[in-house]
Structures are given as C-alpha cells and as structure tokens.
Tab-separated table of C-alpha atoms in Angstrom:
chain	number	residue	atom	x	y	z
A	1	MET	CA	0.000	0.000	0.000
A	2	LEU	CA	0.989	3.608	-0.422
A	3	VAL	CA	0.808	6.199	2.347
A	4	ILE	CA	0.643	9.750	1.035
A	5	SER	CA	-0.793	12.980	2.405
A	6	GLU	CA	-3.751	14.843	0.956
A	7	SER	CA	-1.529	17.836	0.228
A	8	GLN	CA	0.889	15.653	-1.714
A	9	LEU	CA	-1.982	14.149	-3.703
A	10	GLU	CA	-3.171	17.679	-4.456
A	11	LEU	CA	0.316	18.560	-5.659
A	12	LEU	CA	0.237	15.613	-8.075
A	13	LYS	CA	-3.155	16.689	-9.408
A	14	ARG	CA	-2.044	20.295	-9.849
A	15	HIS	CA	1.058	19.137	-11.695
A	16	GLY	CA	-1.094	17.053	-14.041
A	17	GLU	CA	-3.394	20.011	-14.666
A	18	GLN	CA	-0.523	22.447	-15.235
A	19	ARG	CA	1.037	20.178	-17.848
A	20	TYR	CA	-2.259	19.364	-19.623
A	21	PRO	CA	-2.660	18.516	-22.500
A	22	ASN	CA	0.795	17.034	-22.034
A	23	GLU	CA	1.841	14.420	-19.511
A	24	CYS	CA	3.508	15.342	-16.251
A	25	CYS	CA	5.897	13.105	-14.345
A	26	GLY	CA	7.854	12.959	-11.123
A	27	LEU	CA	9.327	10.904	-8.319
A	28	LEU	CA	7.882	9.834	-4.988
A	29	ILE	CA	10.467	10.159	-2.217
A	30	GLY	CA	10.165	8.314	1.060
A	31	ARG	CA	10.672	5.038	2.873
A	32	ILE	CA	9.693	1.400	2.424
A	33	ASP	CA	8.794	-0.572	5.551
A	34	ALA	CA	10.810	-3.604	6.595
A	35	GLY	CA	8.265	-6.023	5.143
A	36	GLY	CA	8.306	-4.218	1.826
A	37	GLN	CA	4.515	-3.890	1.806
A	38	THR	CA	4.130	-0.194	2.630
A	39	ARG	CA	5.679	2.777	0.923
A	40	GLU	CA	5.426	6.086	2.742
A	41	VAL	CA	5.786	9.216	0.651
A	42	VAL	CA	7.552	12.037	2.441
A	43	GLU	CA	8.165	14.294	-0.509
A	44	VAL	CA	6.921	14.643	-4.061
A	45	LEU	CA	9.548	15.618	-6.596
A	46	PRO	CA	8.210	16.876	-9.943
A	47	VAL	CA	10.709	16.367	-12.766
A	48	LEU	CA	10.878	17.514	-16.375
A	49	ASN	CA	9.377	15.264	-18.983
A	50	ALA	CA	12.562	14.287	-20.809
A	51	TRP	CA	10.908	12.436	-23.709
A	52	GLU	CA	13.065	13.557	-26.609
A	53	ASP	CA	10.343	14.569	-29.067
A	54	ASP	CA	8.264	17.187	-27.264
A	55	ARG	CA	5.523	16.878	-29.915
A	56	GLU	CA	4.783	13.524	-28.288
A	57	HIS	CA	4.527	14.817	-24.735
A	58	TYR	CA	0.745	14.537	-24.942
A	59	HIS	CA	1.114	10.765	-24.660
A	60	ARG	CA	4.708	10.088	-23.647
A	61	MET	CA	6.908	10.865	-20.676
A	62	LEU	CA	10.457	9.970	-19.703
A	63	ILE	CA	12.141	10.372	-16.322
A	64	ARG	CA	15.880	10.713	-16.779
A	65	PRO	CA	18.094	8.262	-14.874
A	66	GLN	CA	20.085	11.293	-13.714
A	67	ASP	CA	17.017	12.631	-11.883
A	68	TYR	CA	16.591	9.286	-10.138
A	69	LEU	CA	20.277	9.176	-9.230
A	70	GLN	CA	20.268	12.733	-7.913
A	71	ALA	CA	17.206	12.048	-5.744
A	72	GLU	CA	18.725	8.889	-4.271
A	73	VAL	CA	21.943	10.703	-3.417
A	74	GLN	CA	20.139	13.781	-2.072
A	75	PHE	CA	17.886	11.849	0.311
A	76	SER	CA	20.138	8.929	1.279
A	77	SER	CA	21.461	10.684	4.396
A	78	LYS	CA	17.860	10.743	5.708
A	79	GLY	CA	17.391	7.044	5.003
A	80	MET	CA	15.046	7.853	2.135
A	81	GLY	CA	15.030	7.488	-1.606
A	82	VAL	CA	12.788	6.881	-4.601
A	83	VAL	CA	9.815	4.693	-3.625
A	84	GLY	CA	7.765	5.312	-6.732
A	85	ASN	CA	6.985	7.516	-9.665
A	86	TYR	CA	3.935	9.281	-11.059
A	87	HIS	CA	2.705	10.474	-14.401
A	88	SER	CA	-0.548	11.757	-15.875
A	89	HIS	CA	-2.807	10.427	-18.610
A	90	PRO	CA	-4.406	13.434	-20.338
A	91	ASP	CA	-7.985	12.577	-21.334
A	92	TYR	CA	-7.565	8.970	-20.352
A	93	VAL	CA	-8.202	6.751	-17.371
A	94	ALA	CA	-5.742	6.344	-14.479
A	95	ILE	CA	-4.910	2.798	-15.501
A	96	PRO	CA	-1.420	1.825	-16.680
A	97	SER	CA	-1.171	1.350	-20.431
A	98	ASP	CA	0.553	-1.423	-22.365
A	99	PHE	CA	3.409	1.017	-22.870
A	100	ASP	CA	3.542	1.597	-19.094
A	101	LEU	CA	3.751	-2.139	-18.494
A	102	GLU	CA	6.808	-2.306	-20.700
A	103	PHE	CA	8.693	0.813	-19.685
A	104	LEU	CA	7.297	2.467	-16.555
A	105	ALA	CA	8.156	0.083	-13.760
A	106	PRO	CA	11.742	-1.006	-13.201
A	107	TRP	CA	11.269	-2.539	-9.770
A	108	THR	CA	8.424	-4.622	-8.380
A	109	THR	CA	8.960	-2.917	-5.020
A	110	MET	CA	7.868	0.595	-6.034
A	111	SER	CA	4.515	2.349	-6.371
A	112	TYR	CA	3.368	3.733	-9.704
A	113	ILE	CA	0.784	6.500	-9.574
A	114	VAL	CA	-1.291	7.445	-12.601
A	115	ILE	CA	-3.309	10.680	-12.624
A	116	SER	CA	-6.247	10.984	-14.963
A	117	VAL	CA	-6.721	14.531	-16.314
A	118	TRP	CA	-9.860	15.162	-18.387
A	119	ASN	CA	-10.247	18.494	-20.164
A	120	GLY	CA	-7.590	19.993	-17.931
A	121	LYS	CA	-9.093	18.808	-14.645
A	122	ALA	CA	-7.521	16.023	-12.579
A	123	THR	CA	-10.329	13.601	-11.807
A	124	ASP	CA	-8.694	10.433	-10.516
A	125	VAL	CA	-5.464	9.317	-8.874
A	126	ARG	CA	-4.695	5.611	-8.585
A	127	SER	CA	-1.616	3.730	-7.468
A	128	TRP	CA	-0.321	0.484	-8.939
A	129	GLN	CA	2.272	-2.136	-8.190
A	130	LEU	CA	3.956	-4.456	-10.679
A	131	THR	CA	3.383	-8.164	-10.031
A	132	PRO	CA	6.513	-10.232	-9.275
A	133	ASP	CA	6.360	-11.904	-12.702
A	134	ARG	CA	6.066	-8.435	-14.327
A	135	SER	CA	3.043	-9.528	-16.329
A	136	GLN	CA	0.610	-6.878	-15.037
A	137	PHE	CA	-0.066	-4.104	-12.571
A	138	ASN	CA	-2.290	-4.594	-9.549
A	139	GLU	CA	-3.980	-1.597	-8.021
A	140	GLU	CA	-2.827	-0.863	-4.492
A	141	GLN	CA	-4.571	0.932	-1.672
A	142	ILE	CA	-3.772	4.599	-1.116
A	143	ILE	CA	-3.790	5.548	2.561
A	144	ARG	CA	-4.298	9.262	2.947
A	145	GLY	CA	-2.051	10.162	5.856
A	146	ASN	CA	-1.451	13.485	7.496
A	147	GLN	CA	1.451	15.544	6.227
A	148	ALA	CA	4.219	12.958	6.494
A	149	CYS	CA	6.972	13.887	8.929
A	150	GLN	CA	10.352	14.858	7.540
B	1	MET	CA	25.141	2.291	-3.458
B	2	ILE	CA	21.786	0.443	-3.476
B	3	PRO	CA	18.577	2.352	-4.359
B	4	VAL	CA	15.984	2.362	-1.578
B	5	ALA	CA	13.600	0.249	-3.665
B	6	LEU	CA	16.169	-2.552	-3.905
B	7	GLN	CA	17.570	-2.424	-0.397
B	8	GLN	CA	15.313	-5.144	0.950
B	9	ALA	CA	16.496	-7.505	-1.794
B	10	ALA	CA	20.037	-6.539	-0.802
B	11	GLY	CA	19.672	-7.603	2.815
B	12	GLY	CA	18.597	-4.157	3.985
B	13	ASN	CA	21.879	-2.580	2.961
B	14	SER	CA	22.127	0.899	1.474
B	15	GLN	CA	25.758	0.334	0.509
B	16	ILE	CA	27.657	-2.854	-0.154
B	17	GLU	CA	31.377	-3.295	-0.714
B	18	VAL	CA	32.079	-5.686	-3.568
B	19	GLU	CA	35.378	-6.598	-5.190
B	20	GLY	CA	35.880	-6.917	-8.927
B	21	THR	CA	37.964	-5.685	-11.808
B	22	THR	CA	35.110	-4.740	-14.153
B	23	ALA	CA	31.622	-3.319	-13.648
B	24	GLY	CA	30.115	-6.613	-14.836
B	25	GLU	CA	32.180	-8.587	-12.352
B	26	VAL	CA	31.102	-6.327	-9.499
B	27	LEU	CA	27.455	-6.745	-10.491
B	28	GLU	CA	27.787	-10.516	-10.738
B	29	ARG	CA	29.370	-10.735	-7.293
B	30	LEU	CA	26.660	-8.491	-5.881
B	31	ILE	CA	24.020	-10.846	-7.295
B	32	GLU	CA	25.844	-13.912	-5.956
B	33	ARG	CA	25.672	-12.366	-2.513
B	34	HIS	CA	22.060	-11.211	-2.820
B	35	GLU	CA	20.259	-13.553	-5.191
B	36	ASP	CA	16.948	-11.675	-4.755
B	37	LEU	CA	18.438	-8.849	-6.827
B	38	ARG	CA	18.772	-11.072	-9.891
B	39	GLY	CA	15.121	-10.939	-10.932
B	40	GLN	CA	15.062	-7.162	-10.559
B	41	LEU	CA	18.206	-6.535	-12.600
B	42	TYR	CA	18.446	-9.422	-15.077
B	43	ASN	CA	15.968	-10.839	-17.583
B	44	ASP	CA	15.280	-14.523	-18.284
B	45	ARG	CA	18.297	-14.645	-20.585
B	46	ASN	CA	20.507	-13.466	-17.727
B	47	ARG	CA	21.169	-10.114	-19.366
B	48	LEU	CA	20.769	-6.750	-17.670
B	49	ARG	CA	17.229	-5.502	-18.236
B	50	ASN	CA	17.029	-2.728	-20.855
B	51	PHE	CA	16.030	-0.035	-18.394
B	52	VAL	CA	18.880	-0.752	-15.956
B	53	ASN	CA	21.638	1.832	-16.097
B	54	VAL	CA	24.800	1.403	-14.102
B	55	TYR	CA	26.656	4.486	-13.034
B	56	LEU	CA	30.304	4.340	-12.054
B	57	ASN	CA	31.291	7.469	-10.149
B	58	ASP	CA	28.320	9.317	-11.674
B	59	GLU	CA	29.132	8.207	-15.243
B	60	ASP	CA	26.896	5.806	-17.173
B	61	ILE	CA	29.055	2.763	-18.043
B	62	ARG	CA	27.161	2.501	-21.345
B	63	TYR	CA	29.271	5.453	-22.515
B	64	ALA	CA	32.465	3.741	-21.392
B	65	ASN	CA	32.942	0.027	-22.071
B	66	GLY	CA	29.660	-1.247	-20.657
B	67	VAL	CA	30.027	-4.189	-18.295
B	68	GLU	CA	33.685	-4.419	-19.338
B	69	THR	CA	34.397	-0.970	-17.866
B	70	PRO	CA	37.322	-1.359	-15.457
B	71	VAL	CA	36.777	-0.514	-11.797
B	72	LYS	CA	39.337	0.267	-9.147
B	73	ASP	CA	39.484	0.431	-5.376
B	74	GLY	CA	37.217	3.118	-3.953
B	75	ASP	CA	35.013	3.494	-7.041
B	76	ARG	CA	31.279	3.896	-6.405
B	77	MET	CA	28.670	2.111	-8.463
B	78	MET	CA	24.949	2.862	-8.521
B	79	ILE	CA	22.081	1.048	-10.220
B	80	VAL	CA	19.676	3.535	-11.791
B	81	PRO	CA	16.603	2.850	-13.950
B	82	ALA	CA	15.190	4.812	-16.863
B	83	MET	CA	11.402	5.114	-16.632
B	84	ALA	CA	9.004	6.015	-19.427
B	85	GLY	CA	5.242	5.974	-19.673
B	86	GLY	CA	2.193	7.014	-21.595
B	87	ARG	CA	-0.755	5.777	-23.546
B	88	SER	CA	-0.378	3.376	-26.430
B	89	CYS	CA	-1.744	4.202	-29.898
B	90	ARG	CA	-4.672	1.822	-29.331
B	91	GLU	CA	-5.575	3.692	-26.162
B	92	LEU	CA	-5.241	7.056	-27.915
B	93	GLN	CA	-7.728	5.882	-30.549
B	94	SER	CA	-10.048	4.597	-27.852
B	95	ALA	CA	-9.916	7.935	-25.987
B	96	SER	CA	-10.563	10.004	-29.119
B	97	SER	CA	-13.580	7.906	-30.110
B	98	SER	CA	-15.199	8.002	-26.658
C-alpha cells in the first residue's frame, strides 16, 4: 500500500493540470517498511518530462536516470530514496497502459501512480504495483495520511 | 550504493562493498551475494534488463565500455533505472472515439 498525504496528492493533481494537454511526471520520495509492503511518501519531486520529441509529450513521458540518481543521493542521508513515480494520462483513465507495463516500472517494489486529467481537470489518482512476474499491474490501496513527517 | 527500492532484496543494505575488476564482475558478485536482486536486474536470458543503467562514479558505463568498464578500489557504483510511460496508440484511438 501507499501512504501519502492529501496535500501531496493535491500537488500531483495540480502538476497534471498544469502540464495538460501534455503528460507530467515525477518521483515519490520516502521510505519502504521492513516487510516491503508499505511505501510512505515524504516528498513529491516533480521532474521535467525528458521524452526527446516534445511533440509527443501529450502521450509520452520519460524520467531521466540522472534525476533518479540525484534524488537517491540527495535523500540517502535521511534514510530515504525513490519509492515510486507518477505520471498523468491526459484525457484517459488512471490505468497503466501497455506502454507503461513495458517501460514504466523497473522494480516490483515501487509504487506507480497514474493521474487521470480530463479536459484539464484532474479527476482520478490511482496507485499500482507491478506483479513479481512483471506480467501486469495490480492496483494498491492509497492511505491518505497526514502531512508525512520529515 | 543500493537504491531504496532494492535495499530489501540486498539484505537491507544501502551500501555494499564488492570486489571486482570490471563493472560486470562487481554486479555478478553483488548478485551472488544477494540472489533476490537477480530478478530485478536481469531478464530470463541473464542479461541486464534494458532499463537498468549502471553508473560508475556518476558516469553511465554505457558510454564507457559497458560491463567491461574497469573498476578500481574506492570506485562507487549505482544502479539507476530509466522510466518512461504514456498511452499506447490503441488507447489514444479509444480515448478520441469516446
């Protein structure tokens, strides 16, 4: 499951709306519990959509490895790092696509949030986890916590 | 350095010291020590998954000699993924017709 505050969820929605009709993307920074079942988001880190052809940003996003690396290094002293990513689907449902299944999810231990933005308004936020055999995403529960402590 | 998302598979470690003369050798020894990492990093053909990037002292080894890139005492390696997403063409057509 994913623990994230209301204000962080709002930030994700606003990012999706700001980037509409293009896709937004970013990293979820936080901790993973010892059992690996719960990811707690402490900070949301919007990043630039680095997909090379910006004419395709309406249906494609790319998070640069350098952004991931920088986040891991920046937060490692606090025992935190990248526990997931997020991106928006302009005028489409918040369900991972076939393309997402192939390229979105490197690790089965992270959370993958998809934000649905219809006509410029964020309407749905859902979180997904990749199955161990990497064949599909399963939706995971979002626990709306208070503002997570730093 | 082990990314947070892989630390559980690496015995809870955020950093692991591994010996080796090349980046590939270091990775292989890391996997030998923490077998749970294999499925995350390697595909069924025992090759590094396409999205896995390995940085040696902040440089992507792909732009050096790949897994044959030499490593020396004190070097730092980091496993970093590329992540892309978006709707497929079929889904774009479905959205535009709805």
